PDB file of N, CA and C in Angstrom:
ATOM      1  N   MET A   1    -201.066 141.581-122.096  1.00  0.00           N
ATOM      2  CA  MET A   1    -200.211 140.412-122.038  1.00  0.00           C
ATOM      3  C   MET A   1    -199.185 140.518-120.900  1.00  0.00           C
ATOM      4  N   GLY A   2    -198.880 141.684-120.453  1.00  0.00           N
ATOM      5  CA  GLY A   2    -197.902 141.886-119.387  1.00  0.00           C
ATOM      6  C   GLY A   2    -198.307 141.193-118.102  1.00  0.00           C
ATOM      7  N   ASN A   3    -199.589 141.225-117.781  1.00  0.00           N
ATOM      8  CA  ASN A   3    -200.053 140.582-116.548  1.00  0.00           C
ATOM      9  C   ASN A   3    -199.894 139.069-116.618  1.00  0.00           C
ATOM     10  N   ALA A   4    -200.122 138.481-117.781  1.00  0.00           N
ATOM     11  CA  ALA A   4    -199.973 137.030-117.935  1.00  0.00           C
ATOM     12  C   ALA A   4    -198.518 136.631-117.727  1.00  0.00           C
ATOM     13  N   ASP A   5    -197.596 137.418-118.262  1.00  0.00           N
ATOM     14  CA  ASP A   5    -196.171 137.127-118.081  1.00  0.00           C
ATOM     15  C   ASP A   5    -195.775 137.233-116.611  1.00  0.00           C
ATOM     16  N   GLN A   6    -196.290 138.268-115.932  1.00  0.00           N
ATOM     17  CA  GLN A   6    -195.982 138.439-114.514  1.00  0.00           C
ATOM     18  C   GLN A   6    -196.531 137.267-113.700  1.00  0.00           C
ATOM     19  N   SER A   7    -197.736 136.836-114.059  1.00  0.00           N
ATOM     20  CA  SER A   7    -198.355 135.720-113.345  1.00  0.00           C
ATOM     21  C   SER A   7    -197.528 134.452-113.506  1.00  0.00           C
ATOM     22  N   GLN A   8    -197.069 134.184-114.724  1.00  0.00           N
ATOM     23  CA  GLN A   8    -196.240 132.996-114.961  1.00  0.00           C
ATOM     24  C   GLN A   8    -194.910 133.101-114.224  1.00  0.00           C
ATOM     25  N   ASP A   9    -194.325 134.298-114.223  1.00  0.00           N
ATOM     26  CA  ASP A   9    -193.073 134.499-113.503  1.00  0.00           C
ATOM     27  C   ASP A   9    -193.265 134.247-112.011  1.00  0.00           C
ATOM     28  N   LYS A  10    -194.360 134.727-111.468  1.00  0.00           N
ATOM     29  CA  LYS A  10    -194.637 134.544-110.041  1.00  0.00           C
ATOM     30  C   LYS A  10    -194.817 133.060-109.726  1.00  0.00           C
ATOM     31  N   GLU A  11    -195.542 132.346-110.581  1.00  0.00           N
ATOM     32  CA  GLU A  11    -195.736 130.909-110.368  1.00  0.00           C
ATOM     33  C   GLU A  11    -194.405 130.166-110.415  1.00  0.00           C
ATOM     34  N   ARG A  12    -193.563 130.535-111.386  1.00  0.00           N
ATOM     35  CA  ARG A  12    -192.246 129.906-111.502  1.00  0.00           C
ATOM     36  C   ARG A  12    -191.404 130.183-110.252  1.00  0.00           C
ATOM     37  N   HIS A  13    -191.473 131.420-109.777  1.00  0.00           N
ATOM     38  CA  HIS A  13    -190.714 131.809-108.591  1.00  0.00           C
ATOM     39  C   HIS A  13    -191.184 131.009-107.375  1.00  0.00           C
ATOM     40  N   LEU A  14    -192.499 130.861-107.203  1.00  0.00           N
ATOM     41  CA  LEU A  14    -193.027 130.103-106.075  1.00  0.00           C
ATOM     42  C   LEU A  14    -192.639 128.630-106.178  1.00  0.00           C
ATOM     43  N   ALA A  15    -192.629 128.083-107.379  1.00  0.00           N
ATOM     44  CA  ALA A  15    -192.224 126.693-107.575  1.00  0.00           C
ATOM     45  C   ALA A  15    -190.747 126.520-107.216  1.00  0.00           C
ATOM     46  N   ASP A  16    -189.911 127.486-107.595  1.00  0.00           N
ATOM     47  CA  ASP A  16    -188.488 127.423-107.246  1.00  0.00           C
ATOM     48  C   ASP A  16    -188.303 127.501-105.732  1.00  0.00           C
ATOM     49  N   GLU A  17    -189.072 128.334-105.069  1.00  0.00           N
ATOM     50  CA  GLU A  17    -188.968 128.445-103.615  1.00  0.00           C
ATOM     51  C   GLU A  17    -189.349 127.130-102.946  1.00  0.00           C
ATOM     52  N   ALA A  18    -190.347 126.443-103.488  1.00  0.00           N
ATOM     53  CA  ALA A  18    -190.761 125.166-102.926  1.00  0.00           C
ATOM     54  C   ALA A  18    -189.651 124.128-103.048  1.00  0.00           C
ATOM     55  N   LYS A  19    -188.902 124.179-104.136  1.00  0.00           N
ATOM     56  CA  LYS A  19    -187.803 123.235-104.324  1.00  0.00           C
ATOM     57  C   LYS A  19    -186.618 123.568-103.420  1.00  0.00           C
ATOM     58  N   HIS A  20    -186.388 124.847-103.194  1.00  0.00           N
ATOM     59  CA  HIS A  20    -185.237 125.299-102.417  1.00  0.00           C
ATOM     60  C   HIS A  20    -185.737 126.118-101.227  1.00  0.00           C
ATOM     61  N   PRO A  21    -185.862 125.494-100.062  1.00  0.00           N
ATOM     62  CA  PRO A  21    -186.372 126.233 -98.906  1.00  0.00           C
ATOM     63  C   PRO A  21    -185.460 127.399 -98.518  1.00  0.00           C
ATOM     64  N   ALA A  22    -186.039 128.354 -97.855  1.00  0.00           N
ATOM     65  CA  ALA A  22    -185.300 129.534 -97.423  1.00  0.00           C
ATOM     66  C   ALA A  22    -184.194 129.127 -96.453  1.00  0.00           C
ATOM     67  N   PRO A  23    -183.139 129.929 -96.365  1.00  0.00           N
ATOM     68  CA  PRO A  23    -182.070 129.617 -95.404  1.00  0.00           C
ATOM     69  C   PRO A  23    -182.642 129.498 -93.994  1.00  0.00           C
ATOM     70  N   GLY A  24    -182.237 128.472 -93.282  1.00  0.00           N
ATOM     71  CA  GLY A  24    -182.730 128.272 -91.926  1.00  0.00           C
ATOM     72  C   GLY A  24    -183.976 127.421 -91.859  1.00  0.00           C
ATOM     73  N   GLU A  25    -184.684 127.282 -92.947  1.00  0.00           N
ATOM     74  CA  GLU A  25    -185.925 126.499 -92.946  1.00  0.00           C
ATOM     75  C   GLU A  25    -185.625 125.025 -92.677  1.00  0.00           C
ATOM     76  N   ARG A  26    -184.552 124.531 -93.261  1.00  0.00           N
ATOM     77  CA  ARG A  26    -184.200 123.118 -93.063  1.00  0.00           C
ATOM     78  C   ARG A  26    -183.856 122.876 -91.598  1.00  0.00           C
ATOM     79  N   ALA A  27    -183.150 123.801 -91.000  1.00  0.00           N
ATOM     80  CA  ALA A  27    -182.787 123.657 -89.591  1.00  0.00           C
ATOM     81  C   ALA A  27    -184.027 123.666 -88.710  1.00  0.00           C
ATOM     82  N   ARG A  28    -184.980 124.543 -89.019  1.00  0.00           N
ATOM     83  CA  ARG A  28    -186.220 124.585 -88.247  1.00  0.00           C
ATOM     84  C   ARG A  28    -186.979 123.279 -88.388  1.00  0.00           C
ATOM     85  N   THR A  29    -187.008 122.740 -89.597  1.00  0.00           N
ATOM     86  CA  THR A  29    -187.698 121.473 -89.837  1.00  0.00           C
ATOM     87  C   THR A  29    -187.015 120.350 -89.070  1.00  0.00           C
ATOM     88  N   LYS A  30    -185.690 120.295 -89.139  1.00  0.00           N
ATOM     89  CA  LYS A  30    -184.947 119.255 -88.421  1.00  0.00           C
ATOM     90  C   LYS A  30    -185.190 119.376 -86.919  1.00  0.00           C
ATOM     91  N   HIS A  31    -185.188 120.600 -86.403  1.00  0.00           N
ATOM     92  CA  HIS A  31    -185.422 120.809 -84.976  1.00  0.00           C
ATOM     93  C   HIS A  31    -186.820 120.333 -84.588  1.00  0.00           C
ATOM     94  N   ALA A  32    -187.810 120.671 -85.409  1.00  0.00           N
ATOM     95  CA  ALA A  32    -189.183 120.255 -85.123  1.00  0.00           C
ATOM     96  C   ALA A  32    -189.289 118.729 -85.116  1.00  0.00           C
ATOM     97  N   GLU A  33    -188.604 118.065 -86.045  1.00  0.00           N
ATOM     98  CA  GLU A  33    -188.626 116.603 -86.076  1.00  0.00           C
ATOM     99  C   GLU A  33    -187.960 116.034 -84.821  1.00  0.00           C
ATOM    100  N   HIS A  34    -186.857 116.635 -84.406  1.00  0.00           N
ATOM    101  CA  HIS A  34    -186.147 116.177 -83.211  1.00  0.00           C
ATOM    102  C   HIS A  34    -187.031 116.323 -81.973  1.00  0.00           C
ATOM    103  N   VAL A  35    -187.691 117.469 -81.851  1.00  0.00           N
ATOM    104  CA  VAL A  35    -188.580 117.715 -80.713  1.00  0.00           C
ATOM    105  C   VAL A  35    -189.724 116.707 -80.717  1.00  0.00           C
ATOM    106  N   ALA A  36    -190.301 116.460 -81.892  1.00  0.00           N
ATOM    107  CA  ALA A  36    -191.413 115.515 -81.996  1.00  0.00           C
ATOM    108  C   ALA A  36    -190.968 114.112 -81.588  1.00  0.00           C
ATOM    109  N   ARG A  37    -189.782 113.692 -82.038  1.00  0.00           N
ATOM    110  CA  ARG A  37    -189.272 112.366 -81.651  1.00  0.00           C
ATOM    111  C   ARG A  37    -189.088 112.290 -80.138  1.00  0.00           C
ATOM    112  N   GLY A  38    -188.589 113.366 -79.543  1.00  0.00           N
ATOM    113  CA  GLY A  38    -188.404 113.401 -78.093  1.00  0.00           C
ATOM    114  C   GLY A  38    -189.724 113.280 -77.364  1.00  0.00           C
ATOM    115  N   ARG A  39    -190.750 113.949 -77.869  1.00  0.00           N
ATOM    116  CA  ARG A  39    -192.072 113.871 -77.236  1.00  0.00           C
ATOM    117  C   ARG A  39    -192.659 112.466 -77.342  1.00  0.00           C
ATOM    118  N   VAL A  40    -192.475 111.837 -78.487  1.00  0.00           N
ATOM    119  CA  VAL A  40    -192.976 110.470 -78.673  1.00  0.00           C
ATOM    120  C   VAL A  40    -192.257 109.525 -77.711  1.00  0.00           C
ATOM    121  N   LYS A  41    -190.944 109.672 -77.615  1.00  0.00           N
ATOM    122  CA  LYS A  41    -190.162 108.822 -76.715  1.00  0.00           C
ATOM    123  C   LYS A  41    -190.621 109.022 -75.270  1.00  0.00           C
ATOM    124  N   GLN A  42    -190.825 110.275 -74.873  1.00  0.00           N
ATOM    125  CA  GLN A  42    -191.266 110.569 -73.511  1.00  0.00           C
ATOM    126  C   GLN A  42    -192.654 109.995 -73.248  1.00  0.00           C
ATOM    127  N   ALA A  43    -193.540 110.094 -74.226  1.00  0.00           N
ATOM    128  CA  ALA A  43    -194.893 109.553 -74.069  1.00  0.00           C
ATOM    129  C   ALA A  43    -194.852 108.041 -73.908  1.00  0.00           C
ATOM    130  N   LYS A  44    -193.998 107.368 -74.671  1.00  0.00           N
ATOM    131  CA  LYS A  44    -193.857 105.915 -74.531  1.00  0.00           C
ATOM    132  C   LYS A  44    -193.346 105.551 -73.144  1.00  0.00           C
ATOM    133  N   GLU A  45    -192.340 106.290 -72.669  1.00  0.00           N
ATOM    134  CA  GLU A  45    -191.793 106.017 -71.343  1.00  0.00           C
ATOM    135  C   GLU A  45    -192.847 106.241 -70.267  1.00  0.00           C
ATOM    136  N   ASP A  46    -193.623 107.312 -70.397  1.00  0.00           N
ATOM    137  CA  ASP A  46    -194.684 107.590 -69.432  1.00  0.00           C
ATOM    138  C   ASP A  46    -195.726 106.476 -69.425  1.00  0.00           C
ATOM    139  N   ALA A  47    -196.096 105.999 -70.605  1.00  0.00           N
ATOM    140  CA  ALA A  47    -197.077 104.920 -70.706  1.00  0.00           C
ATOM    141  C   ALA A  47    -196.533 103.641 -70.067  1.00  0.00           C
ATOM    142  N   GLU A  48    -195.264 103.346 -70.297  1.00  0.00           N
ATOM    143  CA  GLU A  48    -194.652 102.163 -69.686  1.00  0.00           C
ATOM    144  C   GLU A  48    -194.615 102.297 -68.168  1.00  0.00           C
ATOM    145  N   ASP A  49    -194.302 103.489 -67.671  1.00  0.00           N
ATOM    146  CA  ASP A  49    -194.274 103.722 -66.227  1.00  0.00           C
ATOM    147  C   ASP A  49    -195.659 103.512 -65.619  1.00  0.00           C
ATOM    148  N   ARG A  50    -196.678 104.062 -66.282  1.00  0.00           N
ATOM    149  CA  ARG A  50    -198.046 103.894 -65.772  1.00  0.00           C
ATOM    150  C   ARG A  50    -198.458 102.429 -65.783  1.00  0.00           C
ATOM    151  N   ALA A  51    -198.066 101.706 -66.830  1.00  0.00           N
ATOM    152  CA  ALA A  51    -198.408 100.288 -66.922  1.00  0.00           C
ATOM    153  C   ALA A  51    -197.717  99.498 -65.814  1.00  0.00           C
ATOM    154  N   SER A  52    -196.462  99.795 -65.551  1.00  0.00           N
ATOM    155  CA  SER A  52    -195.756  99.057 -64.497  1.00  0.00           C
ATOM    156  C   SER A  52    -196.323  99.409 -63.123  1.00  0.00           C
ATOM    157  N   GLU A  53    -196.709 100.664 -62.907  1.00  0.00           N
ATOM    158  CA  GLU A  53    -197.328 101.057 -61.642  1.00  0.00           C
ATOM    159  C   GLU A  53    -198.673 100.355 -61.455  1.00  0.00           C
ATOM    160  N   ALA A  54    -199.458 100.287 -62.521  1.00  0.00           N
ATOM    161  CA  ALA A  54    -200.754  99.611 -62.451  1.00  0.00           C
ATOM    162  C   ALA A  54    -200.562  98.130 -62.175  1.00  0.00           C
ATOM    163  N   SER A  55    -199.562  97.540 -62.777  1.00  0.00           N
ATOM    164  CA  SER A  55    -199.261  96.127 -62.543  1.00  0.00           C
ATOM    165  C   SER A  55    -198.829  95.894 -61.101  1.00  0.00           C
ATOM    166  N   ALA A  56    -198.025  96.809 -60.577  1.00  0.00           N
ATOM    167  CA  ALA A  56    -197.574  96.677 -59.190  1.00  0.00           C
ATOM    168  C   ALA A  56    -198.738  96.800 -58.225  1.00  0.00           C
ATOM    169  N   LYS A  57    -199.648  97.720 -58.494  1.00  0.00           N
ATOM    170  CA  LYS A  57    -200.831  97.869 -57.626  1.00  0.00           C
ATOM    171  C   LYS A  57    -201.695  96.609 -57.688  1.00  0.00           C
ATOM    172  N   LYS A  58    -201.844  96.065 -58.873  1.00  0.00           N
ATOM    173  CA  LYS A  58    -202.654  94.861 -59.050  1.00  0.00           C
ATOM    174  C   LYS A  58    -202.028  93.695 -58.292  1.00  0.00           C
ATOM    175  N   ASP A  59    -200.706  93.562 -58.368  1.00  0.00           N
ATOM    176  CA  ASP A  59    -200.004  92.484 -57.662  1.00  0.00           C
ATOM    177  C   ASP A  59    -200.111  92.648 -56.151  1.00  0.00           C
ATOM    178  N   SER A  60    -200.068  93.886 -55.667  1.00  0.00           N
ATOM    179  CA  SER A  60    -200.127  94.109 -54.221  1.00  0.00           C
ATOM    180  C   SER A  60    -201.528  93.803 -53.669  1.00  0.00           C
ATOM    181  N   ARG A  61    -202.556  93.911 -54.488  1.00  0.00           N
ATOM    182  CA  ARG A  61    -203.926  93.604 -54.055  1.00  0.00           C
ATOM    183  C   ARG A  61    -204.137  92.108 -53.927  1.00  0.00           C
ATOM    184  N   GLU A  62    -203.424  91.333 -54.718  1.00  0.00           N
ATOM    185  CA  GLU A  62    -203.645  89.879 -54.724  1.00  0.00           C
ATOM    186  C   GLU A  62    -203.003  89.221 -53.580  1.00  0.00           C
TER     187      GLU A  62
END
């Protein structure tokens, strides 16, 4: 029966860890979200730049 108790304790401990992230984990998550938002913003700007360049080339041909 000792192993069953240990197994339940381990499961409870892992569930508690999931509810309460380790110190610094929240900061890492926030940083990753910030970096991802920056990359998305940069990708949008790059796409807009390419579109305006393509439009300018098209206008210059006409």
